[in-house]
Coordinates of C-alpha atoms in Angstrom, one line a residue:
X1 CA 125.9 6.3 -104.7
X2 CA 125.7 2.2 -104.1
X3 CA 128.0 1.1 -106.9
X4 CA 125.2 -1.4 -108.3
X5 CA 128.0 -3.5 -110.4
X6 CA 130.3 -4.4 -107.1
X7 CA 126.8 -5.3 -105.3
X8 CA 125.5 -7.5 -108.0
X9 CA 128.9 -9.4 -108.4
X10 CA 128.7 -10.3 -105.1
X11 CA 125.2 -11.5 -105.1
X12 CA 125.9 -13.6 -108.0
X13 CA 129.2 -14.8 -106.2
X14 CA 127.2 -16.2 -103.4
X15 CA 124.5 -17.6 -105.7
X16 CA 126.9 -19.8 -107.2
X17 CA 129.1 -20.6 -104.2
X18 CA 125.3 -21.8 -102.9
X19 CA 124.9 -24.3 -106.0
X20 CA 128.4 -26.1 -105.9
X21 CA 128.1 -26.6 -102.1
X22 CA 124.5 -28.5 -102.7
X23 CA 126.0 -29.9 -105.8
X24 CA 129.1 -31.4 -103.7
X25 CA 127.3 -32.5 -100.5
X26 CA 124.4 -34.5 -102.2
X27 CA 121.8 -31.4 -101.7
X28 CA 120.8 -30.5 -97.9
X29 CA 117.3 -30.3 -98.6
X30 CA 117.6 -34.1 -99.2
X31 CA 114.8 -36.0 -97.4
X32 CA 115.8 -39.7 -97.9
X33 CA 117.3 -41.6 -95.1
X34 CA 118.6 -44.8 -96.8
X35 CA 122.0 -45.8 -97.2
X36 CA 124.0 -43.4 -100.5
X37 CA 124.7 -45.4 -102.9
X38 CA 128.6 -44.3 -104.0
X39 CA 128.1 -42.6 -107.0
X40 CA 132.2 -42.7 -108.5
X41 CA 132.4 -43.5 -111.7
X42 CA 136.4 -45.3 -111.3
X43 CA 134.8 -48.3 -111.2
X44 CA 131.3 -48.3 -112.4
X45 CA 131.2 -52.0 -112.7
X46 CA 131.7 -52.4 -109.1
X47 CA 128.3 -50.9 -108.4
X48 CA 125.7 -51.5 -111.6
X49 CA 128.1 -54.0 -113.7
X50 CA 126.2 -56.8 -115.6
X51 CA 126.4 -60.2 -113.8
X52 CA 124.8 -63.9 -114.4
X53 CA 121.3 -64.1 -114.9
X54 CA 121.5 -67.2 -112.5
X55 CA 122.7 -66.1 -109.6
X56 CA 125.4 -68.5 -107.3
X57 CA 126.6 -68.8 -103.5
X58 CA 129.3 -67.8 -102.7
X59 CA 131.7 -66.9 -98.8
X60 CA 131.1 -63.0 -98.7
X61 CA 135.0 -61.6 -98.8
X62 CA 136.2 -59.6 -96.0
X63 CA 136.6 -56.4 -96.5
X64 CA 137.0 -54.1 -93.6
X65 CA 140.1 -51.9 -93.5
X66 CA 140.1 -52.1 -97.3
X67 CA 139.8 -48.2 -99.2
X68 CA 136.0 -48.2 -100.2
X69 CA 137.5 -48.6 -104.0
X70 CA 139.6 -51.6 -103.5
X71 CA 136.6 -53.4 -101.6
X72 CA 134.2 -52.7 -104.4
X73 CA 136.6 -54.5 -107.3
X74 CA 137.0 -57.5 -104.4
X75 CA 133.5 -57.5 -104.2
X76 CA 133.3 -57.5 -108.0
X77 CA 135.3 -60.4 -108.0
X78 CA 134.1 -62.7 -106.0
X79 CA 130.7 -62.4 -108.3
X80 CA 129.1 -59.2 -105.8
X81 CA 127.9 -56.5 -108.0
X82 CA 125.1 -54.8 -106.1
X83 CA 126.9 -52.5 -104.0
X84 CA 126.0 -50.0 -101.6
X85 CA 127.8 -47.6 -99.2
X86 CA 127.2 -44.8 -96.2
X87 CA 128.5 -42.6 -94.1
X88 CA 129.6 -44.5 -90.8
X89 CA 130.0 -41.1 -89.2
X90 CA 126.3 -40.8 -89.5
X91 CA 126.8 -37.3 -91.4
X92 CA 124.9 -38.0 -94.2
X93 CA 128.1 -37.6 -97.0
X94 CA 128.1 -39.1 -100.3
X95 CA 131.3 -41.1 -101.2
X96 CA 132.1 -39.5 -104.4
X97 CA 135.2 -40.5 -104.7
X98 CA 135.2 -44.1 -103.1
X99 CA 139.3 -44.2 -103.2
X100 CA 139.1 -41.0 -100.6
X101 CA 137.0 -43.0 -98.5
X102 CA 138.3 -46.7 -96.7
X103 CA 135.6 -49.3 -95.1
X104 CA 134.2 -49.9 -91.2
X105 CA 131.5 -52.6 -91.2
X106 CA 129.8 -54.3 -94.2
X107 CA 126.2 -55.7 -93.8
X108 CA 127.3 -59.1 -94.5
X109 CA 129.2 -61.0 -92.0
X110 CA 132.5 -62.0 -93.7
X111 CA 132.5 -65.8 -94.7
X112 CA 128.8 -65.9 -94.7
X113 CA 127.8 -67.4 -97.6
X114 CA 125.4 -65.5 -99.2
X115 CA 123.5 -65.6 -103.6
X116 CA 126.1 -63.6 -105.5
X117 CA 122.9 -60.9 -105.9
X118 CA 122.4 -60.2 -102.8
X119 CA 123.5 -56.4 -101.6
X120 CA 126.6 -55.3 -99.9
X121 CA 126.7 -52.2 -98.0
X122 CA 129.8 -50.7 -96.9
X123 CA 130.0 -48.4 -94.0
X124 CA 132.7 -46.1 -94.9
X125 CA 134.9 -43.0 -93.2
X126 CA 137.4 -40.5 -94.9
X127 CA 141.0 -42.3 -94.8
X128 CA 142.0 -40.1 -92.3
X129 CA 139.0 -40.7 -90.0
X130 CA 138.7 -43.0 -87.2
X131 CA 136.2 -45.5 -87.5
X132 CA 133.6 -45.0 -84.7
X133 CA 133.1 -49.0 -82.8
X134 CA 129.6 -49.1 -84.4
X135 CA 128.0 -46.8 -87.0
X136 CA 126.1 -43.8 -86.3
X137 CA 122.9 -43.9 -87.2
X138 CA 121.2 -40.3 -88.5
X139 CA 118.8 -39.0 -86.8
X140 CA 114.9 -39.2 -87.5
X141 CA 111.9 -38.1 -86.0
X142 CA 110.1 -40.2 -84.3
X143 CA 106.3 -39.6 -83.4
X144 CA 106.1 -36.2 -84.4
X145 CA 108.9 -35.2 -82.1
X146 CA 112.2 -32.8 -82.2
X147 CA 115.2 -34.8 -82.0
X148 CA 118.0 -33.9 -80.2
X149 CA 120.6 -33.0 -83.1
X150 CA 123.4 -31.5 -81.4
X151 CA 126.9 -33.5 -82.6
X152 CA 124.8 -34.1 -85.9
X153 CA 125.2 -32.8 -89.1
X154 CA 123.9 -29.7 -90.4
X155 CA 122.8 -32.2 -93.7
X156 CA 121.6 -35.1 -91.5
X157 CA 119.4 -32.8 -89.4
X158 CA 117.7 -31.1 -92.2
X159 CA 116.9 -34.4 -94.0
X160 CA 115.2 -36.1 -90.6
X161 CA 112.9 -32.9 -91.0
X162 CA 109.8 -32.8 -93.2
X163 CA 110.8 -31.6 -96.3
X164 CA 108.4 -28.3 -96.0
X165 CA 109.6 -27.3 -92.5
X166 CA 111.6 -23.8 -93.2
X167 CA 115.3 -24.4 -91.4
X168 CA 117.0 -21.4 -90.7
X169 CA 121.2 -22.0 -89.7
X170 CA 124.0 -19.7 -88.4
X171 CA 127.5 -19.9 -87.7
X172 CA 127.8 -20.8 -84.0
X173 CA 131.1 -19.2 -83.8
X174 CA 129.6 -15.4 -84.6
X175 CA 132.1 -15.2 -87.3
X176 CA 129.2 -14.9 -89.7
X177 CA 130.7 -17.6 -92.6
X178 CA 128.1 -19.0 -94.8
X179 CA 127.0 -22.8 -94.2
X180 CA 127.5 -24.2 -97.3
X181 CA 128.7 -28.2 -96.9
X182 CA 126.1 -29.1 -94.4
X183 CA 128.2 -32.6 -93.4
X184 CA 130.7 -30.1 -93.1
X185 CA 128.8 -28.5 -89.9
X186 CA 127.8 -29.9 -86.7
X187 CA 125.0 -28.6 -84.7
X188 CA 125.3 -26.4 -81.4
X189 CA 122.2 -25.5 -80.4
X190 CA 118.5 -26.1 -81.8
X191 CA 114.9 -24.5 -81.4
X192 CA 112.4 -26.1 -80.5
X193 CA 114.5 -28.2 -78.5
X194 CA 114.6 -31.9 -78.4
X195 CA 110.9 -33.5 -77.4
X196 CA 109.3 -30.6 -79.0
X197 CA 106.0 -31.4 -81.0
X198 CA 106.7 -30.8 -84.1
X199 CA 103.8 -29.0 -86.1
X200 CA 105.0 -27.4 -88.7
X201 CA 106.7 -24.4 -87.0
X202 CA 110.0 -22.9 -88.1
X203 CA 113.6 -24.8 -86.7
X204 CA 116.7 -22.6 -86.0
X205 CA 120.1 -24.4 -85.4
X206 CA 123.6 -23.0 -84.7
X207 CA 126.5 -24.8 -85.9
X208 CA 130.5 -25.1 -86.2
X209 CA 133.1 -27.1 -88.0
X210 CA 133.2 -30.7 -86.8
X211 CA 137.0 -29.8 -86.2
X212 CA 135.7 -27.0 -84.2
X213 CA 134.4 -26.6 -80.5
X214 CA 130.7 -25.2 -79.6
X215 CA 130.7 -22.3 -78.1

């Protein structure tokens, strides 16, 4: 006899495994493209602090090859409090924790001067990333069209997608582990394939680590 109480742990195990990965990487079924704003709360100041109703002009600071935390608080002080940031990598992470993460490109020109409310965004790697010569954009659909999302995220790829198409991912390596991070996981192979009309069918991807090789 099925011992109902081992079976129903497990269930619950993966249930909850499920909600902390969506929890930690921002959601997959996210549709939004726009840049992620870093949500940390070290220095909240640094992204929704009060400024000057009048606002002044000022040389934009630069910050690249600063830690994502230290350019906010320059930013801050030098009168810039609307603050932005993204993943460079085009993976679609969120900088939670903006002193894990260290600056690429900002969307201001350094020495530019620029009203003190106008909006910074960082492009922004993992400190013990490389940061790629121009950011990666993520990839969208474009007339109705598959992309080609192999290299791409798991995360990225599912938010370029219509939010009701059904996405179906499995470990490219046949070792059966459970996608849970989508930036985590890079794509292998896709169906449809890239150029596909897209009308509403079903999408299946294979993917590994992006420390790992396809298959």
């Amino acid at each position: 006899m099925a011992n109902w109480k081992v079976i129903g742990g497990i269930a619950g195990g993966v249930i909850v495994l499920g909600a902390i990965g969506n929890a930690i990487d921002g959601g997959d079924s996210s549709t939004s493209t726009a840049p992620v704003t870093s949500t940390a709360t070290e220095s909240s100041d640094a992204k929704s602090g009060s400024k000057d109703s009048s606002s002044e002009t000022k040389a934009v600071p630069n910050f690249i090859g600063m830690g994502l935390q230290s350019a906010q608080d320059t930013a801050q002080a030098a009168g810039f409090y609307t603050l932005t940031s993204h993943d460079s990598l085009g993976r679609a992470r969120n900088q939670i924790l903006d002193r894990d993460w260290k600056v690429c490109s900002q969307s201001v020109k350094a020495g530019k001067a620029m009203p003190t409310d106008t909006e910074l965004d960082f492009g922004a790697v993992k400190l013990a990333e490389t940061c790629p010569k121009t950011d990666q954009a993520e990839p969208t659909t474009v007339g109705g069209t598959m992309p080609d999302f192999a290299g791409k995220s798991v995360k990225a790829a599912k938010a370029a997608l219509d939010s009701g198409t059904s996405v179906e991912v499995e470990d490219a390596s046949g070792d059966g582990r459970y996608i849970i991070i989508g930036s985590n996981w890079k794509i292998c192979t896709q169906t449809p394939k890239a150029g596909t009309a897209l009308n509403g069918q079903p999408v299946e991807f294979t993917a590994v680590k992006f420390d790992e090789t396809c298959p």
